[in-house]
mmCIF file of C-alpha atoms in Angstrom:
data_model
loop_
_atom_site.group_PDB
_atom_site.id
_atom_site.type_symbol
_atom_site.label_atom_id
_atom_site.label_comp_id
_atom_site.label_asym_id
_atom_site.label_seq_id
_atom_site.Cartn_x
_atom_site.Cartn_y
_atom_site.Cartn_z
ATOM 1 C CA MET A 1 148.948 -91.211 115.268
ATOM 2 C CA PRO A 2 151.910 -90.141 113.650
ATOM 3 C CA LYS A 3 154.161 -92.865 112.182
ATOM 4 C CA LEU A 4 157.454 -93.594 114.005
ATOM 5 C CA ASN A 5 160.719 -94.501 112.587
ATOM 6 C CA TRP A 6 163.556 -95.915 114.090
ATOM 7 C CA MET A 7 166.950 -96.704 112.183
ATOM 8 C CA GLY A 8 167.064 -100.104 113.727
ATOM 9 C CA PRO A 9 168.025 -99.638 117.369
ATOM 10 C CA ALA A 10 169.641 -96.357 116.554
ATOM 11 C CA MET A 11 167.270 -93.639 116.824
ATOM 12 C CA LEU A 12 163.235 -92.518 117.424
ATOM 13 C CA SER A 13 161.973 -90.203 115.446
ATOM 14 C CA PHE A 14 157.946 -88.329 114.814
ATOM 15 C CA SER A 15 157.550 -88.585 111.161
ATOM 16 C CA ALA A 16 157.525 -84.570 111.404
ATOM 17 C CA PRO A 17 160.478 -82.586 112.526
ATOM 18 C CA ILE A 18 158.997 -81.858 116.126
ATOM 19 C CA GLY A 19 162.061 -81.351 118.194
ATOM 20 C CA HIS A 20 164.065 -78.108 118.669
ATOM 21 C CA LEU A 21 166.158 -76.369 120.970
ATOM 22 C CA PRO A 22 165.976 -72.409 121.525
ATOM 23 C CA THR A 23 167.608 -70.342 118.425
ATOM 24 C CA SER A 24 170.007 -69.312 121.015
ATOM 25 C CA VAL A 25 171.855 -72.789 120.653
ATOM 26 C CA ARG A 26 171.144 -73.666 117.052
ATOM 27 C CA PRO A 27 174.562 -73.397 115.184
ATOM 28 C CA ARG A 28 174.866 -72.754 111.826
ATOM 29 C CA LEU A 29 176.898 -74.680 109.262
ATOM 30 C CA PRO A 30 177.710 -75.533 106.131
ATOM 31 C CA LEU A 31 177.253 -79.126 105.224
ATOM 32 C CA ALA A 32 179.929 -79.460 102.170
ATOM 33 C CA ARG A 33 182.045 -78.119 100.157
ATOM 34 C CA GLY A 34 180.384 -75.636 97.038
ATOM 35 C CA TRP A 35 176.829 -75.897 99.121
ATOM 36 C CA LYS A 36 175.388 -72.291 98.569
ATOM 37 C CA SER A 37 173.035 -72.207 102.193
ATOM 38 C CA TRP A 38 173.523 -72.971 104.949
ATOM 39 C CA ILE A 39 171.468 -75.784 107.662
ATOM 40 C CA SER A 40 168.765 -73.488 109.187
ATOM 41 C CA GLY A 41 167.541 -76.586 111.074
ATOM 42 C CA LEU A 42 171.028 -77.423 112.891
ATOM 43 C CA ILE A 43 170.068 -77.593 116.529
ATOM 44 C CA TRP A 44 171.433 -79.939 118.416
ATOM 45 C CA GLY A 45 175.120 -81.023 118.896
ATOM 46 C CA LEU A 46 176.349 -84.556 119.767
ATOM 47 C CA THR A 47 178.812 -84.973 123.245
ATOM 48 C CA VAL A 48 179.303 -88.371 122.317
ATOM 49 C CA LEU A 49 181.967 -87.699 119.926
ATOM 50 C CA LEU A 50 184.136 -87.210 123.643
ATOM 51 C CA VAL A 51 182.465 -89.928 124.784
ATOM 52 C CA LEU A 52 183.928 -92.289 122.358
ATOM 53 C CA LEU A 53 187.135 -90.813 121.874
ATOM 54 C CA SER A 54 187.671 -91.765 126.065
ATOM 55 C CA GLY A 55 187.195 -95.699 124.741
ATOM 56 C CA GLY A 56 188.305 -95.128 120.636
ATOM 57 C CA SER A 57 186.069 -94.037 118.492
ATOM 58 C CA VAL A 58 183.630 -96.704 116.829
ATOM 59 C CA THR A 59 183.361 -95.133 113.402
ATOM 60 C CA ALA A 60 187.063 -95.226 113.705
ATOM 61 C CA GLN A 61 187.768 -98.768 113.763
ATOM 62 C CA LYS A 62 188.997 -100.336 110.254
ATOM 63 C CA ILE A 63 187.244 -103.613 110.246
ATOM 64 C CA GLU A 64 185.629 -106.345 107.514
ATOM 65 C CA LEU A 65 181.779 -105.466 108.749
ATOM 66 C CA PRO A 66 179.637 -108.728 108.126
ATOM 67 C CA ASN A 67 177.006 -109.103 106.288
ATOM 68 C CA PHE A 68 173.078 -109.345 107.945
ATOM 69 C CA THR A 69 169.840 -107.695 108.609
ATOM 70 C CA LEU A 70 168.412 -106.490 111.129
ATOM 71 C CA THR A 71 165.014 -105.638 111.402
ATOM 72 C CA THR A 72 162.941 -103.823 113.911
ATOM 73 C CA LYS A 73 159.647 -103.218 114.934
ATOM 74 C CA ILE A 74 158.201 -100.583 117.081
ATOM 75 C CA TYR A 75 155.392 -100.759 119.194
ATOM 76 C CA PHE A 76 152.949 -98.332 120.839
ATOM 77 C CA ALA A 77 152.733 -99.871 124.404
ATOM 78 C CA GLY A 78 149.607 -102.488 124.982
ATOM 79 C CA GLU A 79 149.612 -102.779 121.098
ATOM 80 C CA ARG A 80 150.377 -105.917 119.142
ATOM 81 C CA LYS A 81 150.210 -104.576 115.895
ATOM 82 C CA PRO A 82 153.814 -102.746 115.434
ATOM 83 C CA ASN A 83 153.365 -99.340 114.142
ATOM 84 C CA SER A 84 156.403 -99.255 111.566
ATOM 85 C CA VAL A 85 158.816 -101.704 110.618
ATOM 86 C CA HIS A 86 162.812 -100.867 109.706
ATOM 87 C CA LYS A 87 164.595 -103.079 107.886
ATOM 88 C CA ASN A 88 168.791 -102.510 108.205
ATOM 89 C CA ILE A 89 171.070 -104.525 105.498
ATOM 90 C CA PHE A 90 174.192 -104.508 106.255
ATOM 91 C CA HIS A 91 176.452 -105.308 102.946
ATOM 92 C CA GLU A 92 180.020 -105.331 102.343
ATOM 93 C CA GLY A 93 180.800 -101.825 104.265
ATOM 94 C CA VAL A 94 177.098 -100.314 103.359
ATOM 95 C CA ILE A 95 174.382 -100.061 105.378
ATOM 96 C CA TYR A 96 170.824 -99.547 103.803
ATOM 97 C CA SER A 97 168.219 -98.521 105.960
ATOM 98 C CA VAL A 98 165.225 -98.970 104.265
ATOM 99 C CA PRO A 99 161.438 -97.400 106.370
ATOM 100 C CA GLU A 100 159.233 -100.485 105.011
ATOM 101 C CA SER A 101 155.867 -98.496 106.735
ATOM 102 C CA ASP A 102 156.430 -95.848 104.844
ATOM 103 C CA PRO A 103 159.389 -96.510 101.818
ATOM 104 C CA ARG A 104 159.454 -93.138 100.260
ATOM 105 C CA PHE A 105 163.028 -92.388 101.943
ATOM 106 C CA LEU A 106 166.411 -94.788 102.038
ATOM 107 C CA THR A 107 169.492 -93.462 103.689
ATOM 108 C CA VAL A 108 172.834 -95.000 102.434
ATOM 109 C CA PHE A 109 174.958 -95.197 105.323
ATOM 110 C CA ASP A 110 178.280 -95.880 102.973
ATOM 111 C CA LEU A 111 181.144 -96.465 105.648
ATOM 112 C CA ASN A 112 183.613 -97.190 102.131
ATOM 113 C CA GLN A 113 183.248 -93.796 100.679
ATOM 114 C CA SER A 114 182.838 -91.571 104.322
ATOM 115 C CA VAL A 115 179.456 -90.514 102.735
ATOM 116 C CA ILE A 116 175.577 -90.945 104.250
ATOM 117 C CA VAL A 117 173.035 -90.594 100.718
ATOM 118 C CA LEU A 118 169.686 -89.472 101.148
ATOM 119 C CA LEU A 119 167.759 -91.292 98.958
ATOM 120 C CA ASP A 120 163.935 -89.515 98.133
ATOM 121 C CA ARG A 121 161.572 -92.074 95.440
ATOM 122 C CA GLN A 122 159.086 -89.693 95.300
ATOM 123 C CA THR A 123 160.918 -87.049 93.754
ATOM 124 C CA LYS A 124 163.793 -88.870 92.407
ATOM 125 C CA THR A 125 166.548 -86.655 93.569
ATOM 126 C CA ARG A 126 169.538 -87.565 96.462
ATOM 127 C CA CYS A 127 171.706 -85.537 98.509
ATOM 128 C CA SER A 128 175.141 -86.810 99.785
ATOM 129 C CA VAL A 129 176.007 -86.101 103.038
ATOM 130 C CA PRO A 130 180.276 -86.344 103.973
ATOM 131 C CA MET A 131 180.599 -87.849 107.088
ATOM 132 C CA ASP A 132 183.951 -85.656 108.227
ATOM 133 C CA LEU A 133 181.612 -82.312 108.125
ATOM 134 C CA LEU A 134 178.715 -84.639 110.248
ATOM 135 C CA THR A 135 182.008 -84.434 112.517
ATOM 136 C CA GLN A 136 182.952 -81.281 112.368
ATOM 137 C CA ALA A 137 179.456 -80.100 113.271
ATOM 138 C CA ALA A 138 178.815 -82.432 115.945
ATOM 139 C CA ALA A 139 181.953 -80.973 117.295
ATOM 140 C CA ARG A 140 180.942 -77.266 116.752
ATOM 141 C CA ALA A 141 177.197 -77.547 118.171
ATOM 142 C CA ASP A 142 178.388 -79.544 121.058
ATOM 143 C CA ALA A 143 180.643 -76.234 122.260
ATOM 144 C CA MET A 144 177.607 -74.056 122.206
ATOM 145 C CA VAL A 145 175.187 -75.869 124.966
ATOM 146 C CA THR A 146 177.115 -74.845 128.481
ATOM 147 C CA ASP A 147 174.289 -74.468 129.920
ATOM 148 C CA PRO A 148 174.158 -77.482 133.219
ATOM 149 C CA GLU A 149 170.576 -77.743 133.141
ATOM 150 C CA GLN A 150 170.490 -77.114 129.582
ATOM 151 C CA ARG A 151 172.976 -80.144 128.946
ATOM 152 C CA GLU A 152 170.874 -82.211 131.557
ATOM 153 C CA SER A 153 167.560 -81.521 129.906
ATOM 154 C CA LEU A 154 169.034 -82.754 127.050
ATOM 155 C CA GLY A 155 170.502 -86.025 128.103
ATOM 156 C CA MET A 156 174.219 -85.046 127.739
ATOM 157 C CA ASN A 157 175.155 -85.780 131.141
ATOM 158 C CA ALA A 158 172.734 -88.913 131.152
ATOM 159 C CA LYS A 159 174.308 -91.865 133.069
ATOM 160 C CA VAL A 160 174.109 -95.632 131.646
ATOM 161 C CA ARG A 161 173.292 -97.887 134.881
ATOM 162 C CA SER A 162 173.783 -101.952 134.795
ATOM 163 C CA LEU A 163 170.437 -103.762 135.750
ATOM 164 C CA GLY A 164 172.607 -107.215 135.002
ATOM 165 C CA ASN A 165 172.395 -109.954 132.804
ATOM 166 C CA HIS A 166 172.611 -107.669 129.576
ATOM 167 C CA ARG A 167 170.017 -105.013 130.922
ATOM 168 C CA TYR A 168 170.654 -101.199 131.274
ATOM 169 C CA GLU A 169 168.813 -97.909 132.117
ATOM 170 C CA MET A 170 169.570 -94.760 131.179
ATOM 171 C CA THR A 171 167.046 -91.524 132.664
ATOM 172 C CA TYR A 172 166.953 -87.821 132.110
ATOM 173 C CA PRO A 173 164.593 -85.422 132.757
ATOM 174 C CA GLY A 174 161.234 -86.546 130.332
ATOM 175 C CA VAL A 175 163.096 -89.606 129.343
ATOM 176 C CA ARG A 176 163.727 -93.484 130.379
ATOM 177 C CA TYR A 177 165.529 -95.872 128.389
ATOM 178 C CA GLU A 178 165.498 -99.639 129.626
ATOM 179 C CA VAL A 179 167.300 -102.362 127.124
ATOM 180 C CA GLU A 180 168.247 -106.069 126.707
ATOM 181 C CA GLY A 181 170.533 -106.770 124.923
ATOM 182 C CA VAL A 182 172.333 -109.868 122.834
ATOM 183 C CA VAL A 183 175.751 -111.042 122.230
ATOM 184 C CA PRO A 184 175.276 -111.563 118.427
ATOM 185 C CA PRO A 185 177.797 -114.199 117.038
ATOM 186 C CA SER A 186 180.177 -112.249 115.635
ATOM 187 C CA PRO A 187 181.888 -109.219 117.364
ATOM 188 C CA ALA A 188 181.633 -107.458 114.096
ATOM 189 C CA MET A 189 177.799 -107.198 114.025
ATOM 190 C CA ALA A 190 178.007 -105.486 117.627
ATOM 191 C CA ILE A 191 180.622 -102.411 115.694
ATOM 192 C CA ALA A 192 178.743 -102.402 112.689
ATOM 193 C CA ASN A 193 175.389 -101.648 114.294
ATOM 194 C CA ALA A 194 177.101 -99.716 116.744
ATOM 195 C CA GLN A 195 178.236 -97.526 113.669
ATOM 196 C CA LEU A 196 175.118 -97.674 112.170
ATOM 197 C CA VAL A 197 173.564 -95.752 115.245
ATOM 198 C CA ASP A 198 176.427 -93.421 116.105
ATOM 199 C CA TRP A 199 175.915 -91.501 111.829
ATOM 200 C CA ALA A 200 172.034 -91.941 112.201
ATOM 201 C CA CYS A 201 172.446 -89.727 115.703
ATOM 202 C CA ARG A 202 175.077 -87.626 114.025
ATOM 203 C CA LEU A 203 172.079 -86.983 110.978
ATOM 204 C CA ASN A 204 170.079 -86.140 113.313
ATOM 205 C CA ILE A 205 171.884 -82.541 113.760
ATOM 206 C CA ALA A 206 170.563 -81.974 110.299
ATOM 207 C CA ARG A 207 168.037 -83.429 109.980
ATOM 208 C CA PRO A 208 166.407 -82.643 113.414
ATOM 209 C CA ARG A 209 163.252 -85.432 114.210
ATOM 210 C CA GLY A 210 162.080 -86.515 117.521
ATOM 211 C CA LEU A 211 164.507 -86.569 121.030
ATOM 212 C CA PRO A 212 167.757 -85.063 120.872
ATOM 213 C CA PRO A 213 170.376 -88.268 119.614
ATOM 214 C CA PHE A 214 172.909 -87.192 123.009
ATOM 215 C CA GLY A 215 171.534 -89.734 125.232
ATOM 216 C CA ARG A 216 170.734 -92.677 122.853
ATOM 217 C CA MET A 217 174.583 -92.206 121.452
ATOM 218 C CA ARG A 218 175.442 -92.391 125.579
ATOM 219 C CA LEU A 219 173.405 -95.938 125.377
ATOM 220 C CA ASN A 220 174.774 -96.912 122.219
ATOM 221 C CA ASP A 221 178.378 -96.754 123.348
ATOM 222 C CA GLU A 222 177.569 -98.294 126.471
ATOM 223 C CA LEU A 223 176.482 -101.447 124.337
ATOM 224 C CA TRP A 224 179.024 -101.282 121.993
ATOM 225 C CA LYS A 225 181.621 -101.273 124.252
ATOM 226 C CA GLN A 226 179.590 -104.814 125.528
ATOM 227 C CA SER A 227 179.819 -106.063 122.585
ATOM 228 C CA LEU A 228 176.151 -105.741 122.540
ATOM 229 C CA ILE A 229 173.125 -105.705 119.840
ATOM 230 C CA GLY A 230 169.517 -103.760 121.609
ATOM 231 C CA VAL A 231 167.147 -106.470 121.185
ATOM 232 C CA LYS A 232 164.288 -105.196 123.427
ATOM 233 C CA THR A 233 163.392 -101.819 123.857
ATOM 234 C CA LYS A 234 161.291 -100.047 126.804
ATOM 235 C CA LEU A 235 161.463 -96.057 125.850
ATOM 236 C CA THR A 236 159.199 -94.004 127.955
ATOM 237 C CA ILE A 237 159.224 -89.864 126.746
ATOM 238 C CA ASP A 238 157.577 -87.308 129.097
ATOM 239 C CA ARG A 239 158.476 -83.538 128.047
ATOM 240 C CA GLN A 240 156.788 -81.061 128.800
ATOM 241 C CA GLY A 241 158.107 -78.842 126.267
ATOM 242 C CA ALA A 242 159.864 -76.554 128.140
ATOM 243 C CA ASN A 243 162.643 -74.184 127.002
ATOM 244 C CA GLY A 244 160.986 -73.961 123.555
ATOM 245 C CA GLU A 245 160.867 -77.834 123.226
ATOM 246 C CA PRO A 246 157.444 -79.494 121.929
ATOM 247 C CA VAL A 247 155.465 -81.589 124.194
ATOM 248 C CA MET A 248 156.132 -85.469 123.595
ATOM 249 C CA LYS A 249 154.470 -88.306 124.920
ATOM 250 C CA ALA A 250 154.962 -91.990 124.085
ATOM 251 C CA ASN A 251 155.037 -95.070 125.852
ATOM 252 C CA LEU A 252 156.924 -97.674 123.221
ATOM 253 C CA ASN A 253 157.980 -101.230 123.001
ATOM 254 C CA ILE A 254 160.961 -101.733 120.256
ATOM 255 C CA GLU A 255 161.964 -105.208 119.043
ATOM 256 C CA SER A 256 165.071 -106.020 116.966
ATOM 257 C CA THR A 257 166.191 -109.427 115.134
ATOM 258 C CA TRP A 258 168.564 -110.528 113.064
ATOM 259 C CA THR A 259 169.216 -112.590 110.635
ATOM 260 C CA ASP A 260 172.901 -113.730 109.300
ATOM 261 C CA GLY A 261 173.414 -113.322 105.266
ATOM 262 C CA ILE A 262 171.904 -110.986 102.773
ATOM 263 C CA ASP A 263 168.747 -113.118 101.166
ATOM 264 C CA ASP A 264 166.871 -112.581 97.879
ATOM 265 C CA ALA A 265 164.199 -110.159 99.239
ATOM 266 C CA ALA A 266 167.293 -107.565 101.019
ATOM 267 C CA GLN A 267 169.693 -107.850 97.783
ATOM 268 C CA ARG A 268 166.871 -106.643 95.850
ATOM 269 C CA GLN A 269 166.412 -103.894 97.883
ATOM 270 C CA ILE A 270 170.498 -103.160 97.726
ATOM 271 C CA ASP A 271 170.277 -103.021 93.825
ATOM 272 C CA GLN A 272 167.465 -100.612 93.605
ATOM 273 C CA ALA A 273 169.150 -98.205 96.076
ATOM 274 C CA MET A 274 172.614 -98.763 93.942
ATOM 275 C CA GLY A 275 170.694 -97.924 91.043
ATOM 276 C CA TYR A 276 168.309 -94.868 92.721
ATOM 277 C CA ARG A 277 172.621 -93.889 93.743
ATOM 278 C CA VAL A 278 173.115 -93.482 90.146
ATOM 279 C CA VAL A 279 170.047 -92.346 88.664
ATOM 280 C CA TYR A 280 168.602 -89.928 90.935
ATOM 281 C CA LYS A 281 169.165 -86.425 90.378
ATOM 282 C CA GLN A 282 171.812 -84.943 93.189
ATOM 283 C CA VAL A 283 170.750 -81.724 95.055
ATOM 284 C CA ASP A 284 171.954 -79.533 97.708
ATOM 285 C CA TRP A 285 170.468 -79.844 101.503
ATOM 286 C CA LYS A 286 168.162 -76.739 101.063
ATOM 287 C CA GLU A 287 166.421 -78.307 97.167
ATOM 288 C CA PHE A 288 165.988 -82.091 99.196
ATOM 289 C CA ALA A 289 163.020 -82.809 100.315
ATOM 290 C CA ASP A 290 162.227 -82.599 104.583
#
């Protein structure tokens, strides 16, 4: 059974790069100035950029972000032991994403420097991805998916429906989300979490995993507008593998909890990640482990 990764409530990804679109809609874009190769795996755009622009972009807001830790556990339906545990540490404008069930890779979302840093503990390498280039890649990729049926299948046109009491539902072909949100102590916590989701899914363009991110981003936008953090999610996936996609089937329960401030364990993880950013060898996208 594959391990699942979930960047907080950001995105679901299986442990292998299983999600794909037909070759005809895979844009090829450079990720950074001076990089010699283009990303062959770039396959999905982010329509959510247009959605966010209509209400004010989450990533564009200049606020003092709070310090807290969000821990998410993923369960296969009917099981009591989590398949995976993921911790996201929000500290002074930087988000440290730590998959505790499989700690090889760390991801640092540095909102202060507008860069995402991927860290590989096994190979002791790092890869830096400028956020502005992910935004450019997103806009170009979105423009390439014009077929209405394909957009529907990818969740680009998915609608979020309120069920009352901070509960929301979203469905599109082969996928159903049901999310329960909670108002955090500070609205800034909801904004910080929404930024994590937004950038994690944009990163999913270049490192495709699991479901295409469009629908999840729409759901995130709705939670952000309501100043909510999703704490309980039921996700049903029954994708039949049409149009070149893999077959994907899962019934999952996802639970998230947060703690205010940074405890000693989280501080040690921050210190480790900061050290890795200094001592690990910088490599380009093509050389970084997939």
